[in-house]
Tab-separated table of C-alpha atoms and ligand atoms in Angstrom:
chain	number	residue	atom	x	y	z
F	73	MET	CA	29.548	-20.360	-3.065
F	74	LYS	CA	31.403	-17.258	-3.120
F	75	LYS	CA	29.774	-13.515	-2.775
F	76	ASN	CA	30.662	-10.049	-2.458
F	77	ILE	CA	28.220	-8.158	-0.356
F	78	ALA	CA	28.182	-4.251	0.020
F	79	VAL	CA	27.425	-3.026	3.382
F	80	LEU	CA	26.140	0.307	3.956
F	81	PRO	CA	25.625	0.845	7.613
F	82	GLY	CA	23.993	4.462	7.302
F	83	ASP	CA	23.245	5.947	10.251
F	84	GLY	CA	22.264	5.888	14.032
F	85	VAL	CA	21.395	2.606	14.810
F	86	GLY	CA	21.966	1.248	11.395
F	87	ARG	CA	25.430	1.511	12.200
F	88	GLU	CA	24.863	-1.258	15.182
F	89	VAL	CA	22.112	-3.564	13.672
F	90	ALA	CA	24.481	-3.776	10.298
F	91	LYS	CA	26.884	-6.119	12.428
F	92	GLY	CA	24.027	-8.455	13.007
F	93	ALA	CA	23.618	-9.353	9.224
F	94	THR	CA	27.337	-9.932	8.568
F	95	ALA	CA	27.881	-11.976	11.836
F	96	VAL	CA	25.097	-14.513	10.780
F	97	LEU	CA	26.039	-14.717	7.204
F	98	GLU	CA	29.677	-15.300	8.492
F	99	ALA	CA	28.133	-18.085	10.884
F	100	VAL	CA	26.149	-19.492	7.760
F	101	GLY	CA	29.692	-19.578	5.870
F	102	GLN	CA	30.902	-21.583	8.469
F	103	ARG	CA	28.309	-23.966	8.861
F	104	PHE	CA	27.632	-24.745	5.102
F	105	GLY	CA	30.523	-23.679	3.645
F	106	HIS	CA	30.025	-20.585	1.620
F	107	GLU	CA	32.355	-17.434	1.467
F	108	PHE	CA	30.824	-13.937	1.978
F	109	GLU	CA	33.258	-10.939	1.658
F	110	PHE	CA	32.391	-7.746	2.846
F	111	GLU	CA	33.063	-3.879	1.440
F	112	TYR	CA	31.608	-0.960	3.382
F	113	ALA	CA	30.732	2.440	1.944
F	114	ASN	CA	28.602	5.590	3.489
F	115	ILE	CA	25.225	6.705	2.626
F	116	GLY	CA	22.815	9.033	3.931
F	117	GLY	CA	23.978	11.604	6.868
F	118	ALA	CA	27.388	9.363	7.103
F	119	ALA	CA	27.881	10.128	3.644
F	120	ILE	CA	27.190	14.003	3.868
F	121	GLU	CA	29.739	14.302	6.570
F	122	GLU	CA	32.407	12.542	4.378
F	123	SER	CA	31.727	13.786	0.818
F	124	ASN	CA	28.588	16.369	1.177
F	125	ASN	CA	26.975	13.866	-0.920
F	126	PRO	CA	24.215	11.504	0.348
F	127	LEU	CA	24.894	8.914	-2.276
F	128	PRO	CA	28.780	8.914	-3.485
F	129	ASN	CA	29.536	7.814	-6.475
F	130	GLU	CA	31.807	5.268	-5.168
F	131	THR	CA	29.281	4.106	-3.085
F	132	LEU	CA	27.041	3.453	-5.928
F	133	GLU	CA	29.783	1.600	-7.840
F	134	LEU	CA	30.590	-0.551	-4.988
F	135	CYS	CA	26.738	-1.469	-4.814
F	136	LYS	CA	26.491	-2.121	-8.938
F	137	GLN	CA	29.661	-4.603	-8.796
F	138	SER	CA	28.609	-6.359	-5.755
F	139	ASP	CA	26.262	-9.306	-5.966
F	140	ALA	CA	23.896	-7.895	-3.165
F	141	VAL	CA	23.937	-4.988	-0.677
F	142	PHE	CA	22.944	-4.548	2.788
F	143	LEU	CA	21.846	-1.114	3.874
F	144	GLY	CA	21.080	-0.078	8.125
F	145	ALA	CA	19.281	2.892	8.180
F	146	VAL	CA	19.811	6.799	6.920
F	147	GLY	CA	18.503	9.980	8.775
F	148	GLY	CA	18.958	11.602	11.987
F	149	PRO	CA	18.288	14.942	13.155
F	150	LYS	CA	21.591	16.612	12.386
F	151	TRP	CA	20.553	16.725	9.071
F	152	ASP	CA	16.614	17.557	9.256
F	153	ASN	CA	17.116	21.089	8.243
F	154	LEU	CA	19.088	20.795	5.188
F	155	PRO	CA	17.677	21.177	1.765
F	156	SER	CA	15.614	18.459	0.215
F	157	HIS	CA	18.131	17.306	-2.268
F	158	MET	CA	21.043	17.189	0.452
F	159	ARG	CA	18.894	15.255	3.108
F	160	PRO	CA	20.164	11.754	3.962
F	161	GLU	CA	16.862	10.215	2.861
F	162	ARG	CA	17.638	11.332	-0.655
F	163	GLY	CA	20.650	9.159	-0.704
F	164	LEU	CA	18.025	6.147	-0.152
F	165	LEU	CA	15.738	7.093	-2.776
F	166	ALA	CA	18.461	7.520	-5.138
F	167	ILE	CA	19.954	4.221	-4.069
F	168	ARG	CA	16.818	2.646	-4.895
F	169	LYS	CA	16.163	4.157	-8.299
F	170	GLU	CA	19.566	3.668	-9.588
F	171	LEU	CA	19.817	0.152	-9.041
F	172	SER	CA	16.159	-0.089	-9.896
F	173	LEU	CA	14.879	-2.013	-7.117
F	174	PHE	CA	11.173	-1.561	-8.017
F	175	ALA	CA	9.919	-4.534	-5.953
F	176	ASN	CA	10.202	-4.019	-2.155
F	177	LEU	CA	9.150	-7.060	-0.254
F	178	ARG	CA	7.933	-6.765	3.215
F	179	PRO	CA	6.788	-9.889	5.145
F	180	VAL	CA	4.978	-9.739	8.101
F	181	ILE	CA	4.919	-12.402	10.162
F	182	GLY	CA	4.090	-12.659	13.853
F	183	PHE	CA	6.165	-14.578	16.301
F	184	HIS	CA	4.193	-16.844	18.517
F	185	SER	CA	6.532	-15.650	21.502
F	186	LEU	CA	5.965	-11.932	20.915
F	187	LEU	CA	2.230	-12.028	20.934
F	188	GLN	CA	1.841	-9.894	24.107
F	189	SER	CA	3.898	-6.929	22.773
F	190	SER	CA	1.271	-6.523	20.055
F	191	PRO	CA	-0.902	-3.747	20.731
F	192	LEU	CA	-3.990	-6.131	19.182
F	193	LYS	CA	-5.594	-8.732	20.995
F	194	PRO	CA	-3.944	-11.937	20.694
F	195	GLU	CA	-6.366	-13.524	19.196
F	196	ILE	CA	-6.308	-11.131	16.215
F	197	ALA	CA	-2.739	-11.017	15.977
F	198	GLU	CA	-1.803	-14.499	16.101
F	199	ASN	CA	-0.999	-16.564	13.187
F	200	VAL	CA	-0.345	-13.340	10.397
F	201	ASN	CA	1.791	-14.221	7.858
F	202	MET	CA	1.373	-11.373	4.817
F	203	MET	CA	3.740	-10.254	2.304
F	204	ILE	CA	3.748	-6.601	1.459
F	205	VAL	CA	4.948	-5.700	-2.147
F	206	ARG	CA	5.442	-2.478	-2.505
F	207	GLU	CA	6.102	-0.543	-5.683
F	208	LEU	CA	9.345	1.220	-5.034
F	209	THR	CA	10.970	3.430	-7.476
F	210	GLY	CA	7.653	5.378	-8.990
F	211	GLY	CA	4.503	7.432	-7.714
F	212	LEU	CA	4.469	10.458	-5.735
F	213	TYR	CA	8.039	9.862	-4.486
F	214	PHE	CA	9.905	10.286	-8.085
F	215	GLY	CA	7.226	12.113	-10.421
F	216	LYS	CA	8.336	15.374	-11.496
F	217	PRO	CA	7.280	18.301	-11.014
F	218	SER	CA	8.029	18.356	-7.253
F	219	GLU	CA	7.808	21.740	-6.270
F	220	ARG	CA	6.943	25.140	-4.732
F	221	ARG	CA	5.984	27.642	-7.240
F	222	GLY	CA	3.838	30.856	-7.660
F	223	ASP	CA	4.801	34.364	-6.928
F	224	ASN	CA	5.296	33.400	-2.983
F	225	GLN	CA	6.283	30.278	-3.199
F	226	GLU	CA	3.064	29.179	-1.541
F	227	VAL	CA	1.910	26.799	-4.171
F	228	VAL	CA	3.217	23.192	-3.877
F	229	VAL	CA	3.045	20.381	-6.325
F	230	ASP	CA	4.029	16.363	-5.866
F	231	THR	CA	3.402	14.535	-9.064
F	232	LEU	CA	2.056	10.732	-8.860
F	233	GLN	CA	2.967	9.376	-12.103
F	234	TYR	CA	3.045	5.670	-13.324
F	235	THR	CA	3.986	4.023	-16.584
F	236	ARG	CA	1.909	1.021	-17.689
F	237	GLU	CA	5.235	-1.079	-17.717
F	238	GLU	CA	5.988	0.202	-14.282
F	239	ILE	CA	2.766	-1.231	-13.190
F	240	GLU	CA	3.144	-4.470	-14.723
F	241	ARG	CA	6.345	-5.499	-13.555
F	242	ILE	CA	5.012	-5.077	-9.911
F	243	VAL	CA	1.768	-6.457	-10.612
F	244	GLU	CA	3.575	-9.752	-12.210
F	245	LYS	CA	5.860	-10.140	-8.975
F	246	ALA	CA	2.906	-10.092	-6.489
F	247	PHE	CA	1.125	-12.597	-8.408
F	248	GLU	CA	4.517	-14.927	-8.823
F	249	LEU	CA	4.647	-14.641	-5.049
F	250	ALA	CA	1.166	-15.293	-4.337
F	251	VAL	CA	1.416	-18.386	-6.558
F	252	ILE	CA	4.260	-19.761	-4.146
F	253	ARG	CA	2.246	-18.590	-0.829
F	254	ASN	CA	-1.631	-19.135	-0.104
F	255	LYS	CA	-2.644	-17.811	-3.726
F	256	LYS	CA	-4.639	-14.769	-2.706
F	257	LEU	CA	-3.614	-11.364	-3.506
F	258	THR	CA	-5.168	-8.164	-2.481
F	259	SER	CA	-4.541	-5.101	-4.642
F	260	VAL	CA	-4.877	-1.781	-2.544
F	261	ASP	CA	-5.659	1.244	-4.597
F	262	LYS	CA	-7.728	4.442	-4.292
F	263	ALA	CA	-9.581	3.929	-7.626
F	264	ASN	CA	-12.859	5.778	-6.210
F	265	VAL	CA	-10.452	9.048	-6.688
F	266	LEU	CA	-7.137	8.677	-8.633
F	267	GLU	CA	-6.686	7.757	-12.391
F	268	SER	CA	-3.604	6.037	-11.487
F	269	SER	CA	-5.583	3.657	-9.464
F	270	ARG	CA	-7.878	2.930	-11.967
F	271	MET	CA	-5.357	2.031	-14.443
F	272	TRP	CA	-3.483	-0.230	-11.857
F	273	ARG	CA	-6.864	-1.757	-11.459
F	274	GLU	CA	-7.071	-2.441	-15.007
F	275	ILE	CA	-3.987	-3.987	-15.167
F	276	VAL	CA	-4.458	-6.205	-12.099
F	277	ASN	CA	-7.533	-7.481	-13.778
F	278	GLU	CA	-5.526	-8.345	-17.018
F	279	LYS	CA	-2.648	-10.131	-15.114
F	280	ALA	CA	-5.252	-12.336	-13.008
F	281	GLU	CA	-6.243	-13.957	-16.129
F	282	LEU	CA	-2.767	-15.475	-16.420
F	283	TYR	CA	-3.018	-16.528	-12.668
F	284	PRO	CA	-6.532	-18.538	-12.624
F	285	GLN	CA	-5.157	-20.289	-9.480
F	286	VAL	CA	-4.695	-16.831	-7.706
F	287	GLU	CA	-7.973	-15.283	-5.804
F	288	VAL	CA	-7.827	-11.462	-6.487
F	289	GLU	CA	-9.578	-8.740	-4.668
F	290	HIS	CA	-9.240	-5.071	-4.867
F	291	MET	CA	-9.166	-2.941	-1.825
F	292	TYR	CA	-9.178	0.785	-1.436
F	293	VAL	CA	-6.490	2.002	0.609
F	294	ASP	CA	-8.403	3.502	3.451
F	295	ALA	CA	-10.313	0.392	3.815
F	296	ALA	CA	-7.163	-1.779	3.577
F	297	ALA	CA	-5.798	0.304	6.500
F	298	MET	CA	-8.810	-0.527	8.583
F	299	LYS	CA	-8.847	-4.278	7.784
F	300	LEU	CA	-5.052	-4.413	8.490
F	301	ILE	CA	-5.990	-4.066	12.622
F	302	SER	CA	-9.084	-5.676	12.358
F	303	ARG	CA	-8.520	-8.962	10.274
F	304	PRO	CA	-4.958	-8.822	9.327
F	305	ARG	CA	-5.304	-13.146	9.010
F	306	ASP	CA	-7.418	-12.092	5.806
F	307	PHE	CA	-4.255	-11.125	4.082
F	308	ASP	CA	-1.695	-12.906	1.926
F	309	VAL	CA	-0.261	-10.966	-0.734
F	310	ILE	CA	-0.638	-7.073	-0.542
F	311	VAL	CA	0.510	-5.384	-3.854
F	312	THR	CA	0.097	-1.572	-3.894
F	313	GLU	CA	1.981	1.675	-4.972
F	314	ASN	CA	5.036	3.493	-3.402
F	315	LEU	CA	3.450	5.710	-0.834
F	316	PHE	CA	0.297	3.407	0.328
F	317	GLY	CA	2.772	0.687	0.474
F	318	ASP	CA	4.934	3.029	2.800
F	319	ILE	CA	2.226	3.827	5.091
F	320	LEU	CA	0.382	0.360	4.907
F	321	SER	CA	3.831	-1.362	6.151
F	322	ASP	CA	4.198	0.493	8.917
F	323	GLU	CA	1.030	0.404	10.328
F	324	ALA	CA	0.965	-3.531	9.633
F	325	SER	CA	4.650	-3.876	11.982
F	326	MET	CA	2.462	-3.296	14.438
F	327	ILE	CA	0.689	-6.479	14.584
F	328	THR	CA	3.737	-8.298	15.200
F	329	GLY	CA	4.665	-5.979	18.224
F	330	SER	CA	7.706	-4.142	17.148
F	331	LEU	CA	8.989	-2.384	13.803
F	332	GLY	CA	12.376	-3.914	15.189
F	333	MET	CA	11.403	-7.268	13.866
F	334	LEU	CA	10.437	-6.391	10.534
F	335	PRO	CA	13.009	-7.073	7.448
F	336	SER	CA	12.978	-6.172	3.764
F	337	ALA	CA	13.904	-6.871	0.330
F	338	SER	CA	14.281	-4.450	-2.920
F	339	LEU	CA	14.598	-6.325	-5.808
F	340	ARG	CA	15.250	-5.861	-9.418
F	341	SER	CA	13.932	-7.940	-12.093
F	342	ASP	CA	17.055	-10.202	-12.112
F	343	GLY	CA	17.011	-11.068	-8.428
F	344	PHE	CA	19.844	-8.724	-7.718
F	345	GLY	CA	18.822	-6.777	-4.368
F	346	MET	CA	19.191	-4.589	-1.285
F	347	TYR	CA	18.382	-5.858	2.065
F	348	GLU	CA	17.115	-3.455	4.896
F	349	PRO	CA	15.235	-3.260	8.129
F	350	VAL	CA	12.068	-1.606	7.701
F	351	HIS	CA	12.798	0.581	10.627
F	352	GLY	CA	14.681	3.725	10.401
F	353	SER	CA	17.670	4.993	12.169
F	354	ALA	CA	16.161	5.447	15.639
F	355	PRO	CA	18.391	8.447	16.463
F	356	ASP	CA	16.969	8.768	19.992
F	357	ILE	CA	18.526	5.411	21.233
F	358	ALA	CA	21.750	5.010	18.776
F	359	GLY	CA	24.755	4.257	20.421
F	360	PHE	CA	23.300	2.796	23.561
F	361	ASN	CA	23.377	-1.012	22.564
F	362	LYS	CA	20.053	-1.091	22.765
F	363	ALA	CA	18.491	-1.331	19.144
F	364	ASN	CA	16.731	-4.750	17.884
F	365	PRO	CA	19.059	-6.245	15.404
F	366	MET	CA	16.550	-8.810	14.516
F	367	ALA	CA	14.920	-7.093	11.587
F	368	MET	CA	18.601	-6.479	9.969
F	369	ILE	CA	19.270	-10.400	10.506
F	370	LEU	CA	16.221	-11.538	9.173
F	371	SER	CA	17.194	-9.295	6.133
F	372	ALA	CA	20.011	-11.469	5.712
F	373	ALA	CA	17.674	-14.178	5.467
F	374	LEU	CA	15.901	-12.819	2.543
F	375	MET	CA	19.374	-12.060	1.079
F	376	LEU	CA	20.311	-15.725	0.918
F	377	LYS	CA	16.798	-16.447	-0.193
F	378	TYR	CA	15.860	-13.954	-2.746
F	379	SER	CA	19.246	-13.463	-4.539
F	380	PHE	CA	21.333	-16.785	-3.767
F	381	HIS	CA	18.647	-19.254	-3.404
F	382	LEU	CA	19.908	-20.724	-0.295
F	383	ARG	CA	16.912	-21.696	1.099
F	384	GLU	CA	18.286	-23.950	3.831
F	385	GLU	CA	20.691	-21.683	4.807
F	386	ALA	CA	17.829	-18.821	5.197
F	387	GLU	CA	15.912	-20.935	7.164
F	388	ALA	CA	18.842	-21.663	9.826
F	389	ILE	CA	19.073	-18.020	10.179
F	390	GLU	CA	14.935	-17.566	10.852
F	391	GLN	CA	15.239	-20.676	13.312
F	392	ALA	CA	17.812	-19.125	15.169
F	393	VAL	CA	15.970	-16.084	15.543
F	394	GLN	CA	13.087	-17.989	16.756
F	395	GLU	CA	14.953	-20.400	18.934
F	396	VAL	CA	16.751	-17.299	20.685
F	397	LEU	CA	13.054	-15.721	21.487
F	398	ASN	CA	11.728	-18.893	22.736
F	399	ALA	CA	15.038	-19.205	24.823
F	400	GLY	CA	13.545	-15.952	26.701
F	401	TYR	CA	15.973	-13.603	25.125
F	402	ARG	CA	14.647	-9.635	24.295
F	403	THR	CA	15.895	-6.596	23.203
F	404	VAL	CA	14.374	-3.549	25.007
F	405	ASP	CA	11.618	-2.650	22.466
F	406	LEU	CA	10.213	-6.586	23.192
F	407	GLN	CA	10.350	-6.204	27.045
F	408	SER	CA	6.832	-6.095	27.415
F	409	THR	CA	6.690	-9.918	26.599
F	410	GLY	CA	9.071	-10.766	29.701
F	411	GLY	CA	12.324	-12.418	29.403
F	412	THR	CA	15.626	-11.729	29.894
F	413	VAL	CA	16.778	-8.013	28.264
F	414	VAL	CA	20.066	-7.913	26.243
F	415	GLY	CA	21.703	-5.514	24.195
F	416	THR	CA	22.089	-5.454	20.417
F	417	GLU	CA	25.702	-7.089	20.511
F	418	GLN	CA	24.529	-9.777	22.952
F	419	MET	CA	21.480	-10.765	20.586
F	420	ILE	CA	23.665	-10.747	17.666
F	421	ASP	CA	25.945	-12.911	19.140
F	422	LEU	CA	23.439	-15.350	20.631
F	423	ILE	CA	21.991	-15.718	17.094
F	424	ALA	CA	25.117	-16.016	15.286
F	425	GLN	CA	26.414	-18.732	17.584
F	426	ARG	CA	23.245	-20.349	17.182
F	427	VAL	CA	23.257	-20.291	13.454
F	428	GLU	CA	26.797	-21.340	13.315
F	429	GLU	CA	26.120	-24.312	15.845
F	430	GLY	CA	23.136	-25.390	14.802
F	431	SER	CA	22.584	-27.004	17.963
F	432	ALA	CA	19.583	-25.934	20.665
F	433	ILE	CA	20.850	-23.144	22.868
F	434	SER	CA	20.442	-23.384	26.967
F	435	SER	CA	17.802	-21.218	27.974
F	436	ILE	CA	18.079	-19.138	30.897
F	437	MET	CA	14.605	-18.599	30.949
F	438	GLY	CA	12.878	-21.579	31.334
F	439	ALA	CA	9.497	-20.458	31.992
F	440	TYR	CA	9.773	-18.679	28.742
F	441	MET	CA	10.513	-22.082	26.594
N	670	IPM	C1	10.901	3.294	4.285
N	670	IPM	C2	11.025	4.640	4.666
N	670	IPM	C3	11.617	5.420	3.945
N	670	IPM	C4	10.679	5.376	2.775
N	670	IPM	C5	12.248	6.778	4.150
N	670	IPM	C6	13.320	6.872	5.285
N	670	IPM	C7	12.482	7.602	2.874
N	670	IPM	O1	9.986	5.043	5.543
N	670	IPM	O2	11.643	2.810	3.584
N	670	IPM	O3	9.744	2.740	4.429
N	670	IPM	O4	9.473	6.357	2.812
N	670	IPM	O5	10.334	5.226	1.654
N	671	MG	MG1	8.362	3.856	5.606
């Protein structure tokens, strides 16, 4: 198989971890006989520096002509005081919208070897395996008007808008995932307060009739926030609107111990997708070879699975990550779990090598096997 992939490293540690995704895909290519070609473009702060535009047209065109997109991360203190339409984050929101990437899949899977780094008790955090399905191109992030107004500009308004169609497609996606997972869907809303949530709930109930094998529950977002840390194993698939999904996915990442382990896929209805780590640009550690590349590397596995239907290849990447962790290697964010701390580049090499060879690496940390 031959695929063209657009790589948008972005800012901060995005530039360091992006190499993780390309290196493991090259290793997959070697081992399984595929060809991946990468073309690079700027987004976010890097693009503002280059062309005064957080999402230049060339970047968007490159993505549209590619088979899939990798994104590192955007943002940094340097651009924090720019007007809102010029912020790096604007580039990220624009690319999601322009490419119609309405379905954001954020799997939250606890690695057994990292259990100690979770702030939750091990008996609560172990064996967590959930999929957060976040609506990504609607709601408060995109509703108009969104502005300051009034004589003194001291009245502010943001708009939470959804059409029936926008809700239907994300709910359908979540049901499809629940069917191939553990057949449980939790729809998260605020239907005791918000009109948008009441229609959301109505649509979930309508769709539920088409998926009788899936057990459906509705949960208010405040209760869901609580349950995520008290009984995280109760969740299988969670479906929710844009802002709730943003908040709950950061919260859920902590169950696994580090935001540095969480990959994501943002999909269009035809399977085209953009793949990125859930973590941000982490300007405080950028440039020091300290970032955890595993969220980015696991995002490459999601690309193989969701866009290219290469399941065995995707599993080879997931397995390699697991084995490198089992062999005792850690990035700085995971050092509380013991083992040998390595830099971003070394971690990338270890995992890529493991993917390419498909044979066990020798452990320098026998005690942690
Ligand atoms: C995320 C991020 C973005 C979001 C920011 C950087 C705009 O937090 O992908 O979760 O809010 O969607
Ligand atoms: Mg977020």
